[in-house]
Amino acid sequence: DYFRNGSLPPHSLLILISLISTSTKPTDVLDSTIANIHFADNINLYEQIRTAQWKDLSILPLLNFLQNQITPTIGNLPKFYGLARLHRVIDGALYRIFRNKYLSEHLLLVIPSSEVTNILQLAHDHAIATHLRRRKTLSILNSRFYWPRMHRDIADYVRACILCMRYLVRLRI
């Protein structure tokens, strides 16, 4: 999988950034189609996220350390170094390293706080997304992205969706 090991040139990553699940089960076909359309509509999203990462003050020390070997002047350096071991910079973008139970590496694009709402809108509100529920939205986003408090943000976003609330009310009647 080219996306996972970052072996393609930077300009190719724009096309590869996707929410696609690697599963080939028939039920996942719709999810993959939904994800591809989202990023086809937002081809500059990767660049937008990468730029926002360098402007996010909570991410910047980690980016500077991993990209430029600049040690931050923070109090808890052992904790920072532990956090740095969980991340990698590829083409100027920060990724979190996720190791599954088989110890294979999977890179998740770190989403800065300024882009969280944009990602949630693409995954949940987009015309093709069909307002997936919390668990399905989490599953799609969890496969390609990371940000702190991701589970809570997704649950809150889906819970606050007016269209989803209307649909649930109709189901209960």
Backbone as CSV, one residue per row, in Angstrom:
resi,resn,N_x,N_y,N_z,CA_x,CA_y,CA_z,C_x,C_y,C_z
1,ASP,0.858,-1.180,0.000,0.000,0.000,0.000,0.897,1.233,0.000
2,TYR,0.880,2.002,-1.058,1.749,3.162,-1.191,1.493,4.207,-0.131
3,PHE,0.237,4.387,0.236,-0.093,5.417,1.218,0.554,5.123,2.559
4,ARG,0.582,3.873,2.926,1.087,3.497,4.248,2.579,3.722,4.402
5,ASN,3.360,3.486,3.367,4.797,3.642,3.556,5.345,4.914,2.929
6,GLY,4.507,5.719,2.322,4.926,7.018,1.807,5.958,6.937,0.704
7,SER,5.909,5.898,-0.147,6.951,5.719,-1.142,6.691,6.452,-2.454
8,LEU,5.585,7.129,-2.575,5.303,7.876,-3.796,5.828,9.300,-3.694
9,PRO,6.066,9.944,-4.823,6.475,11.345,-4.783,5.360,12.209,-4.207
10,PRO,5.707,13.370,-3.613,4.731,14.225,-2.934,3.503,14.572,-3.758
11,HIS,3.657,14.855,-5.052,2.489,15.246,-5.843,1.496,14.095,-5.983
12,SER,1.950,12.869,-5.871,1.045,11.719,-5.959,0.220,11.549,-4.696
13,LEU,0.723,12.057,-3.575,0.000,11.900,-2.315,-1.340,12.610,-2.342
14,LEU,-1.453,13.684,-3.129,-2.730,14.382,-3.208,-3.839,13.450,-3.661
15,ILE,-3.523,12.570,-4.553,-4.517,11.647,-5.072,-4.751,10.500,-4.093
16,LEU,-3.707,10.093,-3.383,-3.820,8.943,-2.497,-4.503,9.242,-1.173
17,ILE,-4.505,10.495,-0.745,-5.149,10.803,0.519,-6.616,10.450,0.371
18,SER,-7.051,9.491,1.116,-8.444,9.071,1.002,-8.906,8.430,2.286
19,LEU,-10.187,8.229,2.363,-10.784,7.571,3.511,-11.054,6.106,3.205
20,ILE,-10.492,5.600,2.120,-10.835,4.266,1.641,-10.411,3.205,2.643
21,SER,-11.328,2.301,2.915,-11.023,1.133,3.725,-10.308,0.132,2.834
22,THR,-9.371,-0.625,3.404,-8.650,-1.610,2.607,-9.410,-2.928,2.526
23,SER,-10.537,-3.020,3.171,-11.339,-4.236,3.134,-11.980,-4.392,1.761
24,THR,-12.179,-5.630,1.359,-12.809,-5.886,0.067,-14.188,-6.506,0.221
25,LYS,-14.754,-6.455,1.409,-16.098,-6.982,1.612,-17.083,-6.158,0.791
26,PRO,-18.128,-6.778,0.242,-19.105,-6.053,-0.583,-19.725,-4.860,0.128
27,THR,-19.894,-4.931,1.447,-20.517,-3.827,2.171,-19.624,-2.602,2.231
28,ASP,-18.337,-2.785,1.957,-17.412,-1.663,2.026,-17.289,-0.913,0.705
29,VAL,-17.866,-1.423,-0.355,-17.760,-0.779,-1.665,-18.351,0.617,-1.629
30,LEU,-19.518,0.776,-1.028,-20.154,2.085,-0.944,-19.288,3.059,-0.162
31,ASP,-18.712,2.600,0.966,-17.861,3.464,1.776,-16.664,3.960,0.977
32,SER,-16.037,3.083,0.200,-14.887,3.474,-0.602,-15.284,4.500,-1.649
33,THR,-16.424,4.311,-2.276,-16.907,5.259,-3.276,-17.166,6.607,-2.636
34,ILE,-17.811,6.599,-1.495,-18.089,7.844,-0.776,-16.793,8.581,-0.498
35,ALA,-15.811,7.864,0.017,-14.550,8.484,0.386,-13.841,9.077,-0.819
36,ASN,-13.796,8.351,-1.923,-13.128,8.857,-3.118,-13.769,10.133,-3.627
37,ILE,-15.071,10.194,-3.615,-15.766,11.379,-4.098,-15.457,12.570,-3.213
38,HIS,-15.388,12.357,-1.920,-15.066,13.458,-1.011,-13.759,14.125,-1.400
39,PHE,-12.731,13.331,-1.605,-11.448,13.931,-1.893,-11.317,14.368,-3.339
40,ALA,-12.111,13.805,-4.217,-12.121,14.307,-5.588,-12.674,15.728,-5.599
41,ASP,-13.632,15.989,-4.725,-14.201,17.333,-4.619,-13.259,18.301,-3.911
42,ASN,-12.338,17.790,-3.133,-11.455,18.623,-2.308,-10.006,18.227,-2.525
43,ILE,-9.541,18.312,-3.755,-8.208,17.849,-4.102,-7.114,18.615,-3.363
44,ASN,-7.395,19.828,-2.942,-6.397,20.608,-2.222,-6.437,20.368,-0.722
45,LEU,-7.243,19.437,-0.273,-7.395,19.195,1.157,-6.087,18.780,1.821
46,TYR,-5.330,17.908,1.182,-4.047,17.481,1.746,-3.133,18.680,1.964
47,GLU,-3.021,19.526,0.972,-2.177,20.723,1.085,-2.698,21.650,2.173
48,GLN,-3.998,21.780,2.257,-4.632,22.618,3.277,-4.326,22.081,4.679
49,ILE,-4.406,20.777,4.848,-4.116,20.158,6.149,-2.646,20.327,6.488
50,ARG,-1.777,20.077,5.532,-0.338,20.205,5.775,0.023,21.639,6.168
51,THR,-0.531,22.612,5.481,-0.271,24.017,5.815,-0.798,24.345,7.205
52,ALA,-1.992,23.858,7.520,-2.589,24.116,8.837,-1.784,23.459,9.955
53,GLN,-1.160,22.320,9.676,-0.323,21.670,10.689,0.816,22.592,11.119
54,TRP,1.438,23.268,10.164,2.572,24.136,10.470,2.144,25.426,11.162
55,LYS,0.849,25.714,11.163,0.334,26.902,11.853,-0.239,26.566,13.225
56,ASP,-0.446,25.293,13.493,-1.047,24.849,14.751,0.028,24.794,15.838
57,LEU,-0.114,25.621,16.850,0.911,25.729,17.891,1.061,24.461,18.722
58,SER,0.043,23.617,18.764,0.173,22.371,19.523,0.930,21.301,18.730
59,ILE,0.952,21.418,17.419,1.636,20.455,16.553,3.035,20.938,16.171
60,LEU,3.224,22.233,16.124,4.470,22.826,15.630,5.739,22.313,16.321
61,PRO,5.783,22.186,17.660,7.015,21.669,18.275,7.386,20.268,17.780
62,LEU,6.396,19.430,17.594,6.634,18.070,17.110,7.132,18.091,15.663
63,LEU,6.515,18.910,14.828,6.955,19.047,13.439,8.390,19.565,13.367
64,ASN,8.691,20.604,14.142,10.043,21.169,14.140,11.078,20.160,14.615
65,PHE,10.718,19.362,15.611,11.649,18.362,16.124,11.894,17.264,15.088
66,LEU,10.836,16.748,14.512,10.972,15.638,13.566,11.537,16.070,12.214
67,GLN,11.182,17.255,11.760,11.626,17.726,10.443,12.996,18.405,10.515
68,ASN,13.201,19.223,11.551,14.403,20.068,11.604,15.314,19.785,12.791
69,GLN,15.001,18.755,13.584,15.763,18.389,14.774,15.903,19.547,15.768
70,ILE,14.875,20.369,15.880,14.855,21.474,16.844,14.167,20.976,18.108
71,THR,14.935,20.877,19.196,14.390,20.405,20.467,13.573,21.517,21.103
72,PRO,12.350,21.215,21.512,11.494,22.254,22.104,11.943,22.612,23.515
73,THR,11.547,23.777,23.939,11.848,24.219,25.303,10.604,24.032,26.156
74,ILE,10.269,22.772,26.390,9.115,22.463,27.229,9.590,21.699,28.451
75,GLY,8.752,21.670,29.470,9.136,21.071,30.736,9.280,19.563,30.723
76,ASN,8.403,18.855,30.062,8.375,17.403,30.141,8.954,16.773,28.871
77,LEU,10.280,16.815,28.737,10.925,16.290,27.529,10.774,14.777,27.358
78,PRO,10.846,13.961,28.426,10.645,12.520,28.210,9.281,12.203,27.584
79,LYS,8.241,12.888,28.035,6.910,12.682,27.461,6.902,13.126,25.992
80,PHE,7.564,14.245,25.698,7.636,14.750,24.328,8.356,13.752,23.422
81,TYR,9.481,13.205,23.896,10.229,12.237,23.091,9.403,10.972,22.846
82,GLY,8.624,10.562,23.837,7.724,9.422,23.662,6.686,9.702,22.591
83,LEU,6.168,10.914,22.604,5.195,11.328,21.594,5.851,11.386,20.208
84,ALA,7.083,11.856,20.161,7.802,11.954,18.882,8.014,10.575,18.256
85,ARG,8.212,9.553,19.101,8.398,8.195,18.568,7.137,7.658,17.891
86,LEU,5.992,8.255,18.199,4.722,7.813,17.620,4.363,8.561,16.340
87,HIS,5.264,9.427,15.879,4.959,10.262,14.712,6.089,10.230,13.695
88,ARG,5.745,10.629,12.479,6.712,10.711,11.391,6.297,11.866,10.484
89,VAL,7.279,12.544,9.894,6.997,13.608,8.929,7.346,13.086,7.540
90,ILE,6.376,13.176,6.640,6.573,12.775,5.246,6.111,13.935,4.379
91,ASP,7.010,14.422,3.539,6.685,15.526,2.640,6.156,16.733,3.417
92,GLY,6.712,16.975,4.590,6.317,18.134,5.388,5.008,17.983,6.125
93,ALA,4.396,16.805,6.070,3.128,16.564,6.771,3.357,15.579,7.914
94,LEU,2.676,15.809,9.016,2.819,14.977,10.209,1.840,13.809,10.171
95,TYR,2.368,12.625,10.421,1.565,11.404,10.492,1.787,10.737,11.840
96,ARG,0.745,10.133,12.360,0.859,9.331,13.574,1.043,7.885,13.134
97,ILE,1.978,7.199,13.777,2.244,5.801,13.459,1.306,4.938,14.298
98,PHE,0.519,4.146,13.627,-0.381,3.219,14.308,0.101,1.809,14.009
99,ARG,0.278,1.024,15.050,0.663,-0.377,14.869,-0.519,-1.248,15.266
100,ASN,-0.973,-2.064,14.335,-2.107,-2.936,14.647,-1.637,-4.132,15.464
101,LYS,-2.555,-5.042,15.761,-2.203,-6.179,16.617,-1.185,-7.112,15.969
102,TYR,-0.979,-6.997,14.665,0.023,-7.797,13.970,1.337,-7.032,13.828
103,LEU,1.414,-5.878,14.471,2.591,-5.006,14.506,2.961,-4.415,13.151
104,SER,2.030,-4.392,12.216,2.316,-3.704,10.960,1.996,-2.218,11.138
105,GLU,2.785,-1.389,10.485,2.636,0.063,10.605,1.592,0.595,9.638
106,HIS,0.859,1.567,10.133,-0.144,2.255,9.321,-0.022,3.732,9.687
107,LEU,0.104,4.604,8.702,0.274,6.029,8.973,-1.059,6.753,8.881
108,LEU,-1.344,7.551,9.906,-2.578,8.333,9.966,-2.214,9.804,9.882
109,LEU,-2.790,10.511,8.943,-2.526,11.936,8.794,-3.070,12.671,10.013
110,VAL,-2.226,13.447,10.676,-2.638,14.199,11.863,-3.416,15.429,11.412
111,ILE,-4.620,15.566,11.942,-5.488,16.681,11.576,-5.356,17.774,12.624
112,PRO,-4.934,18.983,12.223,-4.864,20.092,13.176,-6.265,20.528,13.587
113,SER,-6.373,21.142,14.738,-7.690,21.509,15.277,-8.484,22.395,14.322
114,SER,-7.808,23.217,13.542,-8.516,24.112,12.618,-9.187,23.366,11.462
115,GLU,-8.812,22.120,11.217,-9.356,21.351,10.090,-10.309,20.234,10.515
116,VAL,-10.506,20.049,11.808,-11.350,18.953,12.289,-12.773,19.072,11.752
117,THR,-13.362,20.253,11.844,-14.737,20.436,11.375,-14.851,20.152,9.881
118,ASN,-13.874,20.578,9.120,-13.868,20.325,7.679,-13.871,18.821,7.385
119,ILE,-13.041,18.075,8.093,-12.969,16.624,7.903,-14.281,15.965,8.321
120,LEU,-14.849,16.411,9.436,-16.123,15.850,9.900,-17.242,16.123,8.893
121,GLN,-17.250,17.319,8.333,-18.265,17.644,7.326,-18.125,16.746,6.101
122,LEU,-16.903,16.526,5.655,-16.686,15.663,4.490,-17.120,14.226,4.757
123,ALA,-16.837,13.743,5.951,-17.134,12.346,6.261,-18.592,12.113,6.628
124,HIS,-19.281,13.144,7.111,-20.647,12.946,7.596,-21.701,13.704,6.783
125,ASP,-21.442,14.956,6.448,-22.459,15.816,5.843,-22.455,15.841,4.320
126,HIS,-21.383,15.412,3.707,-21.274,15.466,2.254,-22.463,14.744,1.623
127,ALA,-22.892,15.202,0.464,-24.075,14.641,-0.202,-23.975,13.128,-0.402
128,ILE,-22.794,12.623,-0.612,-22.609,11.194,-0.838,-22.446,10.424,0.475
129,ALA,-22.182,11.114,1.562,-21.907,10.446,2.843,-23.148,9.840,3.482
130,THR,-24.309,10.277,3.118,-25.589,9.769,3.624,-25.707,9.831,5.137
131,HIS,-25.031,10.762,5.758,-25.138,10.973,7.204,-24.988,9.669,7.983
132,LEU,-23.829,9.064,7.816,-23.534,7.826,8.525,-23.572,8.056,10.028
133,ARG,-23.901,7.052,10.764,-23.963,7.158,12.220,-22.554,7.252,12.797
134,ARG,-22.492,7.413,14.106,-21.229,7.644,14.806,-20.201,6.545,14.535
135,ARG,-20.579,5.304,14.710,-19.624,4.200,14.594,-19.048,4.090,13.180
136,LYS,-19.884,4.241,12.178,-19.428,4.131,10.792,-18.544,5.331,10.417
137,THR,-18.933,6.522,10.860,-18.116,7.714,10.610,-16.755,7.557,11.274
138,LEU,-16.746,7.069,12.510,-15.491,6.835,13.225,-14.635,5.810,12.488
139,SER,-15.244,4.751,12.034,-14.510,3.705,11.328,-13.835,4.250,10.067
140,ILE,-14.550,5.061,9.323,-13.994,5.635,8.096,-12.844,6.592,8.413
141,LEU,-13.059,7.494,9.359,-12.027,8.485,9.680,-10.833,7.856,10.394
142,ASN,-11.102,6.911,11.269,-10.062,6.250,12.048,-9.062,5.498,11.178
143,SER,-9.457,5.138,9.978,-8.578,4.367,9.110,-7.520,5.230,8.417
144,ARG,-7.694,6.545,8.399,-6.754,7.410,7.679,-6.293,8.653,8.433
145,PHE,-7.009,9.029,9.494,-6.699,10.283,10.175,-6.557,10.091,11.675
146,TYR,-5.901,11.065,12.300,-5.791,11.074,13.756,-5.844,12.517,14.235
147,TRP,-6.537,12.730,15.334,-6.427,13.965,16.107,-6.826,13.625,17.534
148,PRO,-6.311,14.370,18.501,-6.675,14.102,19.898,-8.185,14.252,20.093
149,ARG,-8.754,13.426,20.915,-10.192,13.451,21.239,-11.064,13.188,20.008
150,MET,-10.548,12.419,19.085,-11.255,12.120,17.843,-12.601,11.437,18.099
151,HIS,-12.613,10.435,18.961,-13.854,9.693,19.240,-14.933,10.621,19.786
152,ARG,-14.552,11.462,20.726,-15.516,12.386,21.331,-16.022,13.401,20.308
153,ASP,-15.118,13.947,19.506,-15.514,14.937,18.498,-16.496,14.350,17.486
154,ILE,-16.244,13.132,17.052,-17.145,12.489,16.087,-18.503,12.236,16.723
155,ALA,-18.507,11.716,17.945,-19.778,11.452,18.637,-20.570,12.741,18.816
156,ASP,-19.908,13.809,19.242,-20.584,15.098,19.439,-21.123,15.648,18.123
157,TYR,-20.328,15.534,17.062,-20.731,16.069,15.764,-21.961,15.339,15.227
158,VAL,-21.933,14.017,15.274,-23.064,13.227,14.768,-24.299,13.454,15.638
159,ARG,-24.108,13.530,16.944,-25.223,13.763,17.865,-25.882,15.118,17.607
160,ALA,-25.108,16.109,17.184,-25.631,17.459,16.957,-26.175,17.666,15.542
161,CYS,-26.069,16.670,14.689,-26.519,16.801,13.300,-28.044,16.880,13.248
162,ILE,-28.559,17.981,12.744,-30.006,18.216,12.695,-30.700,17.213,11.773
163,LEU,-30.115,16.932,10.620,-30.733,15.965,9.703,-30.809,14.570,10.327
164,CYS,-29.767,14.185,11.025,-29.782,12.873,11.683,-30.830,12.837,12.792
165,MET,-30.951,13.929,13.540,-31.959,13.985,14.605,-33.361,13.859,14.021
166,ARG,-33.622,14.549,12.918,-34.939,14.462,12.271,-35.237,13.029,11.830
167,TYR,-34.243,12.387,11.271,-34.411,11.012,10.805,-34.703,10.076,11.977
168,LEU,-33.964,10.237,13.071,-34.175,9.377,14.239,-35.556,9.587,14.839
169,VAL,-36.037,10.826,14.840,-37.375,11.110,15.363,-38.415,10.394,14.506
170,ARG,-38.246,10.428,13.179,-39.188,9.747,12.283,-39.164,8.232,12.490
171,LEU,-37.995,7.681,12.798,-37.907,6.242,13.039,-38.671,5.835,14.298
172,ARG,-38.684,6.692,15.290,-39.321,6.375,16.571,-40.830,6.539,16.538
173,ILE,-41.343,7.271,15.574,-42.797,7.528,15.512,-43.526,6.307,15.003
